[in-house]
Amino acid sequence: MGELRSRRSVLAVPGSNPRFVEKARGLDTDAFFLDLEDAVAPLEKESARETVVKALNDGGWEGRVRSVRVNDISTGWAYRDVITVVEGAGAHLDTLVLPKVTAARDVHWLDTLLTQIERAAGLPVGRIGIEAQIEDAKGLVNVDEIAAASPRLETLVYGPADFMASINMKSLVVGEQPPGYDVGDAYHHVLMRILVAARAHGVQAIDGPYLQIRDVDAFRRAAGRTAALGFDGKWVLHPLQVEAANEAFAPSQEDYDHAELILDAYAHATTVDRRGAVMLGEEMLDEASRKMALVVAGKGRAAGL
Ligand code: GLV
Ligand code: MG
């Protein structure tokens, strides 16, 4: 997990809209993707590819993970999305987001196609990563094989809107609890399933969008919940959501400082004193405490704390 890139905030940008693309350049997100899928109307799908290629080649995305979301493999658009974008801008692209992944074979298809294009275009083979959206019942059932499908895989991304539709959830508000379900968190199983599969295979777990874009407090609560579980970041749809995501998926300064203190104290205890357990104030530390502290410290260092 160590070398994976920071993705606290992942900005969704409609690939057919040059004005939104221009705006996205100025936003302080860890990552972004130019969308060719659900934010692009069918009649715009083909021209959007050129807009996306130009946006990547024009640059101005320094320090961010640069992605494109292609259409899903059941459509007639997917293969040409991949070919046009990677042939046209492969050197300026870090990952492709594959939506509606239902099985490992979807990822294999993209992996193979990417390798062919990289070879033909003289690009380094294997550099472009894959992000797999888990957003229907089949995808969730097969999430373990999807997480293990390719060394290119960098993230599993929860797609709440499509997922809610896929299971016939009786709700129209993405990310909020379905009305009438008052006995817990209706999403807990889905989120944990994705998170555990991601961790088991050393990839990141990213939470999907929150569609009530003007309600920043509600976004903050939603992001806070998945950050608390262990997710690495969340999609953002609007400038208002960016800072809230960056904050939610980084530890607080206090937790970060405490994590570094634990690491120092435990390193001293195990090496100088040769002890496996030690007290730090009122707290007993052992090897598992070190691992927990390392997670928090790692996220804090990545966030520049
Ligand atoms: C994202 O793609 C979603 O379906 O929520
Ligand atoms: Mg979706």
CSV table of C-alpha atoms and ligand atoms in Angstrom, one decimal:
chain,number,residue,atom,x,y,z
A,1,MET,CA,0.0,0.0,0.0
A,2,GLY,CA,2.9,2.3,0.8
A,3,GLU,CA,3.7,3.5,-2.7
A,4,LEU,CA,0.1,4.0,-3.8
A,5,ARG,CA,-0.7,7.6,-4.6
A,6,SER,CA,-2.8,9.9,-2.4
A,7,ARG,CA,-6.5,10.0,-3.4
A,8,ARG,CA,-8.3,11.8,-0.6
A,9,SER,CA,-10.3,13.8,-3.2
A,10,VAL,CA,-11.0,12.4,-6.6
A,11,LEU,CA,-12.7,15.0,-8.8
A,12,ALA,CA,-15.2,13.9,-11.4
A,13,VAL,CA,-15.1,16.1,-14.5
A,14,PRO,CA,-17.5,15.6,-17.5
A,15,GLY,CA,-15.2,14.9,-20.4
A,16,SER,CA,-17.5,16.6,-22.9
A,17,ASN,CA,-17.4,20.0,-21.2
A,18,PRO,CA,-14.2,22.0,-21.9
A,19,ARG,CA,-15.3,24.7,-19.4
A,20,PHE,CA,-15.5,22.2,-16.5
A,21,VAL,CA,-12.2,20.8,-17.6
A,22,GLU,CA,-10.6,24.2,-17.4
A,23,LYS,CA,-12.1,24.9,-14.0
A,24,ALA,CA,-10.9,21.5,-12.7
A,25,ARG,CA,-7.3,22.5,-13.4
A,26,GLY,CA,-7.4,25.1,-10.6
A,27,LEU,CA,-8.9,22.8,-7.9
A,28,ASP,CA,-6.7,21.4,-5.1
A,29,THR,CA,-7.7,17.7,-5.5
A,30,ASP,CA,-5.3,14.7,-5.1
A,31,ALA,CA,-6.8,13.1,-8.2
A,32,PHE,CA,-9.3,13.7,-11.0
A,33,PHE,CA,-10.9,11.7,-13.8
A,34,LEU,CA,-12.3,13.0,-17.1
A,35,ASP,CA,-15.5,11.2,-17.6
A,36,LEU,CA,-16.6,9.6,-20.8
A,37,GLU,CA,-19.3,7.5,-19.1
A,38,ASP,CA,-22.4,8.6,-17.2
A,39,ALA,CA,-21.8,12.4,-17.2
A,40,VAL,CA,-21.6,12.5,-21.0
A,41,ALA,CA,-24.7,12.3,-23.2
A,42,PRO,CA,-24.8,9.5,-25.8
A,43,LEU,CA,-24.6,12.0,-28.7
A,44,GLU,CA,-21.5,13.6,-27.2
A,45,LYS,CA,-19.6,10.3,-26.4
A,46,GLU,CA,-17.5,10.4,-29.5
A,47,SER,CA,-16.5,14.1,-29.6
A,48,ALA,CA,-15.8,13.9,-25.8
A,49,ARG,CA,-12.8,11.6,-26.5
A,50,GLU,CA,-11.0,14.3,-28.4
A,51,THR,CA,-11.8,16.9,-25.6
A,52,VAL,CA,-10.3,14.5,-23.1
A,53,VAL,CA,-7.2,13.7,-25.1
A,54,LYS,CA,-6.5,17.5,-25.6
A,55,ALA,CA,-7.1,18.2,-21.9
A,56,LEU,CA,-4.5,15.6,-20.9
A,57,ASN,CA,-2.0,16.7,-23.5
A,58,ASP,CA,-2.4,20.4,-22.6
A,59,GLY,CA,-1.1,19.6,-19.1
A,60,GLY,CA,-1.5,21.7,-16.0
A,61,TRP,CA,-2.4,18.8,-13.8
A,62,GLU,CA,0.8,18.7,-11.8
A,63,GLY,CA,0.9,16.5,-8.7
A,64,ARG,CA,-2.5,14.9,-9.4
A,65,VAL,CA,-3.4,11.4,-10.4
A,66,ARG,CA,-4.7,11.8,-14.0
A,67,SER,CA,-7.5,9.4,-15.0
A,68,VAL,CA,-10.2,8.9,-17.6
A,69,ARG,CA,-13.4,7.0,-17.0
A,70,VAL,CA,-14.2,5.0,-20.1
A,71,ASN,CA,-17.6,3.4,-20.8
A,72,ASP,CA,-18.4,0.0,-19.5
A,73,ILE,CA,-17.6,-3.1,-21.4
A,74,SER,CA,-21.2,-3.9,-22.3
A,75,THR,CA,-21.4,-0.8,-24.5
A,76,GLY,CA,-20.2,-0.3,-28.0
A,77,TRP,CA,-18.0,2.7,-26.9
A,78,ALA,CA,-15.6,1.1,-24.5
A,79,TYR,CA,-12.9,-0.3,-26.8
A,80,ARG,CA,-12.6,2.9,-28.8
A,81,ASP,CA,-12.6,5.0,-25.7
A,82,VAL,CA,-9.5,3.1,-24.5
A,83,ILE,CA,-7.7,3.2,-27.9
A,84,THR,CA,-8.4,6.9,-28.6
A,85,VAL,CA,-7.4,8.0,-25.1
A,86,VAL,CA,-4.3,5.9,-24.7
A,87,GLU,CA,-3.0,6.3,-28.2
A,88,GLY,CA,-3.7,10.0,-28.0
A,89,ALA,CA,-2.5,10.9,-24.5
A,90,GLY,CA,-1.1,7.7,-22.9
A,91,ALA,CA,2.0,9.4,-21.7
A,92,HIS,CA,-0.1,11.9,-19.8
A,93,LEU,CA,-2.5,9.4,-18.2
A,94,ASP,CA,-2.0,7.5,-14.9
A,95,THR,CA,-5.1,5.3,-14.8
A,96,LEU,CA,-8.3,4.3,-16.5
A,97,VAL,CA,-11.5,4.0,-14.4
A,98,LEU,CA,-13.6,1.1,-15.6
A,99,PRO,CA,-17.2,1.4,-14.5
A,100,LYS,CA,-19.7,-1.4,-13.7
A,101,VAL,CA,-17.1,-4.1,-13.3
A,102,THR,CA,-18.9,-7.4,-12.7
A,103,ALA,CA,-16.0,-10.0,-12.8
A,104,ALA,CA,-12.3,-10.4,-13.1
A,105,ARG,CA,-12.6,-10.9,-16.9
A,106,ASP,CA,-13.7,-7.2,-17.3
A,107,VAL,CA,-10.4,-6.2,-15.8
A,108,HIS,CA,-8.4,-8.8,-17.8
A,109,TRP,CA,-10.0,-7.3,-21.0
A,110,LEU,CA,-8.8,-3.8,-20.2
A,111,ASP,CA,-5.4,-5.1,-19.0
A,112,THR,CA,-4.8,-6.9,-22.3
A,113,LEU,CA,-6.0,-4.0,-24.5
A,114,LEU,CA,-3.8,-1.6,-22.5
A,115,THR,CA,-0.7,-3.8,-23.0
A,116,GLN,CA,-1.4,-4.0,-26.8
A,117,ILE,CA,-1.7,-0.3,-27.1
A,118,GLU,CA,1.3,0.4,-24.9
A,119,ARG,CA,3.4,-1.9,-27.0
A,120,ALA,CA,2.3,-0.5,-30.3
A,121,ALA,CA,2.7,3.1,-29.1
A,122,GLY,CA,6.1,2.6,-27.5
A,123,LEU,CA,4.8,3.4,-24.1
A,124,PRO,CA,6.2,1.6,-21.0
A,125,VAL,CA,4.2,-1.6,-20.6
A,126,GLY,CA,2.2,-1.7,-17.4
A,127,ARG,CA,2.5,1.9,-16.2
A,128,ILE,CA,-1.2,2.8,-16.7
A,129,GLY,CA,-3.2,1.6,-13.8
A,130,ILE,CA,-6.8,0.5,-13.6
A,131,GLU,CA,-9.5,1.6,-11.1
A,132,ALA,CA,-12.5,-0.8,-10.9
A,133,GLN,CA,-15.9,0.6,-10.0
A,134,ILE,CA,-18.0,-1.9,-7.9
A,135,GLU,CA,-21.5,-0.7,-8.5
A,136,ASP,CA,-23.9,-3.6,-8.9
A,137,ALA,CA,-24.8,-6.8,-7.2
A,138,LYS,CA,-22.6,-8.9,-9.5
A,139,GLY,CA,-19.6,-6.7,-8.9
A,140,LEU,CA,-20.0,-7.0,-5.1
A,141,VAL,CA,-20.4,-10.8,-5.3
A,142,ASN,CA,-17.2,-11.0,-7.3
A,143,VAL,CA,-15.3,-8.3,-5.6
A,144,ASP,CA,-12.4,-10.6,-4.4
A,145,GLU,CA,-11.6,-11.9,-7.8
A,146,ILE,CA,-11.9,-8.3,-9.2
A,147,ALA,CA,-9.4,-7.0,-6.6
A,148,ALA,CA,-7.0,-9.8,-7.5
A,149,ALA,CA,-7.5,-9.5,-11.3
A,150,SER,CA,-4.4,-7.5,-12.4
A,151,PRO,CA,-1.2,-5.9,-11.1
A,152,ARG,CA,-2.5,-2.8,-12.8
A,153,LEU,CA,-5.4,-2.5,-10.3
A,154,GLU,CA,-4.9,0.5,-8.0
A,155,THR,CA,-8.3,1.0,-6.5
A,156,LEU,CA,-11.8,-0.4,-6.0
A,157,VAL,CA,-14.3,2.4,-6.2
A,158,TYR,CA,-17.8,2.1,-4.7
A,159,GLY,CA,-20.5,3.5,-7.1
A,160,PRO,CA,-23.4,4.2,-4.8
A,161,ALA,CA,-25.9,5.5,-7.4
A,162,ASP,CA,-25.7,2.6,-9.7
A,163,PHE,CA,-25.4,0.2,-6.8
A,164,MET,CA,-28.6,1.5,-5.2
A,165,ALA,CA,-30.4,1.1,-8.6
A,166,SER,CA,-28.9,-2.4,-9.0
A,167,ILE,CA,-30.4,-3.7,-5.8
A,168,ASN,CA,-33.7,-1.9,-6.1
A,169,MET,CA,-33.2,0.2,-3.1
A,170,LYS,CA,-36.3,2.3,-2.3
A,171,SER,CA,-34.5,5.7,-2.2
A,172,LEU,CA,-33.6,8.5,-4.5
A,173,VAL,CA,-31.0,10.2,-2.4
A,174,VAL,CA,-27.5,8.9,-3.1
A,175,GLY,CA,-25.4,8.3,0.0
A,176,GLU,CA,-28.1,8.9,2.6
A,177,GLN,CA,-29.9,6.1,4.4
A,178,PRO,CA,-33.0,4.8,2.5
A,179,PRO,CA,-36.2,6.2,4.2
A,180,GLY,CA,-37.9,3.6,6.4
A,181,TYR,CA,-34.7,1.7,7.2
A,182,ASP,CA,-34.1,2.8,10.8
A,183,VAL,CA,-32.1,-0.1,12.3
A,184,GLY,CA,-28.6,0.7,11.3
A,185,ASP,CA,-26.4,1.7,8.3
A,186,ALA,CA,-27.9,0.3,5.1
A,187,TYR,CA,-24.5,0.5,3.4
A,188,HIS,CA,-22.3,-1.0,6.0
A,189,HIS,CA,-22.1,-4.5,4.4
A,190,VAL,CA,-21.3,-3.1,0.9
A,191,LEU,CA,-18.7,-0.7,2.2
A,192,MET,CA,-16.9,-3.2,4.4
A,193,ARG,CA,-17.0,-5.9,1.6
A,194,ILE,CA,-15.2,-3.5,-0.8
A,195,LEU,CA,-12.8,-2.3,1.8
A,196,VAL,CA,-11.8,-5.7,3.0
A,197,ALA,CA,-11.3,-7.0,-0.6
A,198,ALA,CA,-9.2,-3.9,-1.3
A,199,ARG,CA,-7.0,-4.4,1.7
A,200,ALA,CA,-6.7,-8.1,1.1
A,201,HIS,CA,-5.2,-7.4,-2.3
A,202,GLY,CA,-3.2,-4.2,-1.5
A,203,VAL,CA,-5.3,-1.7,-3.5
A,204,GLN,CA,-7.0,1.4,-2.3
A,205,ALA,CA,-10.7,1.7,-1.4
A,206,ILE,CA,-12.4,4.8,-2.7
A,207,ASP,CA,-15.9,6.0,-1.8
A,208,GLY,CA,-18.1,7.3,-4.6
A,209,PRO,CA,-20.0,10.5,-5.1
A,210,TYR,CA,-22.4,12.4,-2.9
A,211,LEU,CA,-24.9,14.0,-5.2
A,212,GLN,CA,-26.5,16.8,-3.0
A,213,ILE,CA,-23.6,19.0,-3.9
A,214,ARG,CA,-24.7,22.2,-2.1
A,215,ASP,CA,-25.0,20.4,1.3
A,216,VAL,CA,-21.4,20.5,2.4
A,217,ASP,CA,-22.2,19.4,5.9
A,218,ALA,CA,-23.9,16.3,4.7
A,219,PHE,CA,-21.0,15.6,2.4
A,220,ARG,CA,-18.6,16.0,5.4
A,221,ARG,CA,-20.7,13.5,7.4
A,222,ALA,CA,-20.7,11.0,4.5
A,223,ALA,CA,-17.0,11.3,3.9
A,224,GLY,CA,-16.3,11.2,7.7
A,225,ARG,CA,-18.1,7.8,7.9
A,226,THR,CA,-16.1,6.1,5.2
A,227,ALA,CA,-12.9,7.7,6.3
A,228,ALA,CA,-13.6,6.3,9.8
A,229,LEU,CA,-14.0,2.8,8.3
A,230,GLY,CA,-10.6,3.0,6.5
A,231,PHE,CA,-11.4,4.2,3.0
A,232,ASP,CA,-8.7,6.2,1.3
A,233,GLY,CA,-10.7,8.9,-0.4
A,234,LYS,CA,-14.0,9.9,-2.0
A,235,TRP,CA,-15.1,11.3,-5.3
A,236,VAL,CA,-16.0,15.0,-5.3
A,237,LEU,CA,-18.4,16.6,-7.8
A,238,HIS,CA,-18.1,20.3,-6.9
A,239,PRO,CA,-15.4,22.7,-5.6
A,240,LEU,CA,-17.4,23.0,-2.4
A,241,GLN,CA,-16.7,19.3,-1.6
A,242,VAL,CA,-12.9,19.4,-2.2
A,243,GLU,CA,-11.6,20.7,1.1
A,244,ALA,CA,-14.0,18.6,3.1
A,245,ALA,CA,-12.7,15.4,1.4
A,246,ASN,CA,-9.1,16.4,1.9
A,247,GLU,CA,-9.7,16.9,5.6
A,248,ALA,CA,-11.9,13.9,6.1
A,249,PHE,CA,-9.4,11.4,4.6
A,250,ALA,CA,-6.3,12.9,6.4
A,251,PRO,CA,-5.8,12.3,10.1
A,252,SER,CA,-6.3,15.3,12.5
A,253,GLN,CA,-3.0,17.0,13.4
A,254,GLU,CA,-3.5,15.7,17.0
A,255,ASP,CA,-3.9,12.1,15.8
A,256,TYR,CA,-1.0,12.4,13.4
A,257,ASP,CA,1.3,13.8,16.2
A,258,HIS,CA,0.2,11.0,18.5
A,259,ALA,CA,0.9,8.4,15.9
A,260,GLU,CA,4.4,9.6,15.4
A,261,LEU,CA,4.9,9.6,19.2
A,262,ILE,CA,3.8,6.0,19.3
A,263,LEU,CA,6.2,5.0,16.6
A,264,ASP,CA,9.1,6.7,18.3
A,265,ALA,CA,8.2,5.2,21.7
A,266,TYR,CA,7.7,1.7,20.3
A,267,ALA,CA,10.9,1.8,18.3
A,268,HIS,CA,12.9,2.8,21.3
A,269,ALA,CA,11.2,0.2,23.5
A,270,THR,CA,11.9,-2.7,21.0
A,271,THR,CA,15.4,-1.8,20.0
A,272,VAL,CA,17.0,-0.1,23.0
A,273,ASP,CA,15.0,-1.7,25.8
A,274,ARG,CA,14.3,-5.0,23.9
A,275,ARG,CA,10.7,-5.0,25.1
A,276,GLY,CA,7.7,-6.0,23.0
A,277,ALA,CA,5.2,-3.9,25.1
A,278,VAL,CA,5.6,-0.5,26.6
A,279,MET,CA,3.6,2.2,28.4
A,280,LEU,CA,3.1,5.6,26.7
A,281,GLY,CA,1.3,7.7,29.4
A,282,GLU,CA,-1.7,5.6,30.3
A,283,GLU,CA,-1.7,3.6,27.1
A,284,MET,CA,-0.1,0.1,26.6
A,285,LEU,CA,1.6,-0.3,23.2
A,286,ASP,CA,2.5,-3.4,21.4
A,287,GLU,CA,3.3,-4.4,17.8
A,288,ALA,CA,-0.4,-4.0,16.8
A,289,SER,CA,-0.3,-0.5,18.2
A,290,ARG,CA,2.7,0.2,16.0
A,291,LYS,CA,0.8,-1.0,12.9
A,292,MET,CA,-2.2,1.2,13.7
A,293,ALA,CA,0.1,4.2,14.2
A,294,LEU,CA,1.9,3.5,11.0
A,295,VAL,CA,-1.4,3.8,9.1
A,296,VAL,CA,-2.3,7.1,10.6
A,297,ALA,CA,1.3,8.4,10.3
A,298,GLY,CA,1.4,7.3,6.6
A,299,LYS,CA,-1.8,9.1,5.8
A,300,GLY,CA,-0.6,12.2,7.7
A,301,ARG,CA,2.8,12.3,5.9
A,302,ALA,CA,1.1,11.9,2.6
A,303,ALA,CA,-1.2,14.8,3.4
A,304,GLY,CA,1.8,16.9,4.3
A,305,LEU,CA,1.1,17.2,8.1
B,1,GLV,C1,-20.9,6.3,-9.7
B,1,GLV,O1,-20.5,6.0,-10.7
B,1,GLV,C2,-22.2,5.9,-9.1
B,1,GLV,O2,-22.9,5.1,-9.8
B,1,GLV,O3,-22.4,6.2,-7.9
B,2,MG,MG,-22.0,4.7,-11.7
